[in-house]
Tab-separated table of C-alpha atoms in Angstrom:
chain	number	residue	atom	x	y	z
A	1	MET	CA	92.567	98.924	108.092
A	2	ASN	CA	95.863	99.659	109.822
A	3	GLU	CA	98.072	102.557	108.902
A	4	ILE	CA	100.841	101.865	106.428
A	5	ASN	CA	104.193	101.338	108.117
A	6	PRO	CA	105.544	104.931	108.393
A	7	VAL	CA	109.109	103.883	107.552
A	8	LEU	CA	107.896	102.080	104.417
A	9	LYS	CA	105.697	105.047	103.472
A	10	GLU	CA	108.686	107.390	103.800
A	11	PHE	CA	110.886	105.012	101.801
A	12	ILE	CA	108.353	104.847	98.957
A	13	THR	CA	107.594	108.559	98.806
A	14	LYS	CA	111.275	109.508	99.024
A	15	ARG	CA	112.196	107.267	96.092
A	16	LEU	CA	109.102	107.487	93.930
A	17	GLY	CA	107.406	110.791	94.606
A	18	SER	CA	105.020	112.521	96.916
A	19	ARG	CA	101.747	110.678	96.281
A	20	GLU	CA	101.696	109.655	99.941
A	21	LYS	CA	98.087	110.620	100.662
A	22	TYR	CA	96.868	108.267	97.906
A	23	LEU	CA	98.809	105.215	99.079
A	24	ASN	CA	96.789	102.330	100.443
A	25	HIS	CA	97.503	98.722	101.309
A	26	SER	CA	96.414	97.433	97.908
A	27	SER	CA	98.373	99.978	95.843
A	28	GLY	CA	100.468	98.126	93.260
A	29	ILE	CA	103.919	99.709	93.254
A	30	GLU	CA	104.507	99.585	89.486
A	31	GLU	CA	100.970	100.444	88.473
A	32	PHE	CA	100.495	103.199	91.067
A	33	TYR	CA	103.778	104.952	90.251
A	34	GLY	CA	104.078	103.920	86.601
A	35	MET	CA	107.473	102.287	87.152
A	36	ALA	CA	109.037	99.964	84.613
A	37	GLY	CA	112.336	98.306	83.816
A	38	LEU	CA	115.427	99.780	85.431
A	39	ASP	CA	113.404	102.014	87.785
A	40	SER	CA	111.741	98.906	89.210
A	41	ILE	CA	115.021	97.035	89.566
A	42	VAL	CA	116.634	99.923	91.439
A	43	PHE	CA	113.572	100.345	93.684
A	44	TYR	CA	113.480	96.655	94.662
A	45	GLN	CA	117.255	96.517	95.203
A	46	ASP	CA	117.026	99.571	97.465
A	47	PHE	CA	114.051	98.032	99.284
A	48	VAL	CA	115.879	94.743	99.910
A	49	SER	CA	118.964	96.601	101.117
A	50	GLU	CA	117.153	99.157	103.276
A	51	PHE	CA	114.954	96.650	105.081
A	52	ARG	CA	117.499	93.788	105.081
A	53	ILE	CA	115.240	91.395	103.226
A	54	GLU	CA	116.592	87.901	102.649
A	55	ILE	CA	116.309	86.907	98.991
A	56	PRO	CA	115.759	83.254	98.024
A	57	GLU	CA	118.292	81.639	95.687
A	58	ASN	CA	115.701	81.106	92.962
A	59	TRP	CA	114.556	84.751	93.085
A	60	ASN	CA	113.831	86.211	89.671
A	61	ILE	CA	113.384	89.981	89.599
A	62	ALA	CA	111.838	89.678	86.128
A	63	ASN	CA	108.672	88.341	87.772
A	64	HIS	CA	108.135	91.763	89.338
A	65	ILE	CA	109.001	94.253	86.616
A	66	THR	CA	107.568	95.302	83.302
A	67	SER	CA	109.580	96.117	80.242
A	68	GLU	CA	110.651	99.671	79.452
A	69	ASN	CA	109.617	99.137	75.855
A	70	ILE	CA	107.343	101.894	74.730
A	71	ASN	CA	104.276	100.070	73.572
A	72	ILE	CA	101.323	102.400	73.986
A	73	ARG	CA	98.745	99.700	73.371
A	74	HIS	CA	100.228	97.426	76.036
A	75	HIS	CA	100.340	100.231	78.618
A	76	LEU	CA	96.779	101.357	77.910
A	77	LYS	CA	95.504	97.795	78.225
A	78	ARG	CA	97.494	97.315	81.421
A	79	PHE	CA	96.014	100.406	83.057
A	80	LEU	CA	92.456	99.908	81.828
A	81	SER	CA	91.908	96.166	82.015
A	82	LYS	CA	92.182	94.058	85.153
A	83	SER	CA	91.931	90.837	83.140
A	84	TYR	CA	94.837	91.949	80.925
A	85	ARG	CA	96.960	92.720	84.000
A	86	LYS	CA	96.257	89.231	85.326
A	87	LYS	CA	97.449	87.679	82.046
A	88	THR	CA	100.770	89.531	81.947
A	89	LYS	CA	103.872	87.832	83.270
A	90	TYR	CA	104.815	90.177	86.068
A	91	LEU	CA	103.352	90.320	89.566
A	92	ASP	CA	102.865	93.909	90.760
A	93	LEU	CA	103.737	93.946	94.434
A	94	THR	CA	101.439	95.860	96.763
A	95	ILE	CA	102.134	97.870	99.899
A	96	ASP	CA	100.760	94.883	101.852
A	97	ASP	CA	103.297	92.591	100.157
A	98	LEU	CA	106.169	94.928	101.062
A	99	GLU	CA	104.977	95.205	104.677
A	100	GLU	CA	104.753	91.413	104.901
A	101	MET	CA	108.351	91.150	103.665
A	102	ILE	CA	109.542	93.735	106.180
A	103	ASN	CA	107.885	91.825	109.009
A	104	SER	CA	109.230	88.435	107.940
A	105	LYS	CA	112.600	89.787	106.698
A	106	LYS	CA	112.197	87.476	103.674
A	107	TRP	CA	111.227	88.037	100.063
A	108	ILE	CA	107.789	86.545	99.535
A	109	ASP	CA	106.964	85.511	95.999
A	110	LYS	CA	103.201	85.114	95.636
A	111	ARG	CA	103.431	83.024	92.456
């Protein structure tokens, strides 16, 4: 598989931490870094701004973030169960999704 876009890799590691060597194309941004709520909103706003991504009018950021509520059971299920993650409302964007948006310059909602 191709290397991750170096500019995207730098953007992610600068904002979220230095787990660069573990990043891969299928890494879910929220799951991989444990982001939720406001952290996710700020990350996606910075991403859209940095890479000049066009956002559709019907864009709903809530589709891509989890709540900051501290619910241990929910978080354990989310990390341990793929079927539970599929049932939850949000769509965890992957590195591939972000690269696709950078290339097209448009927000791509996979729902």
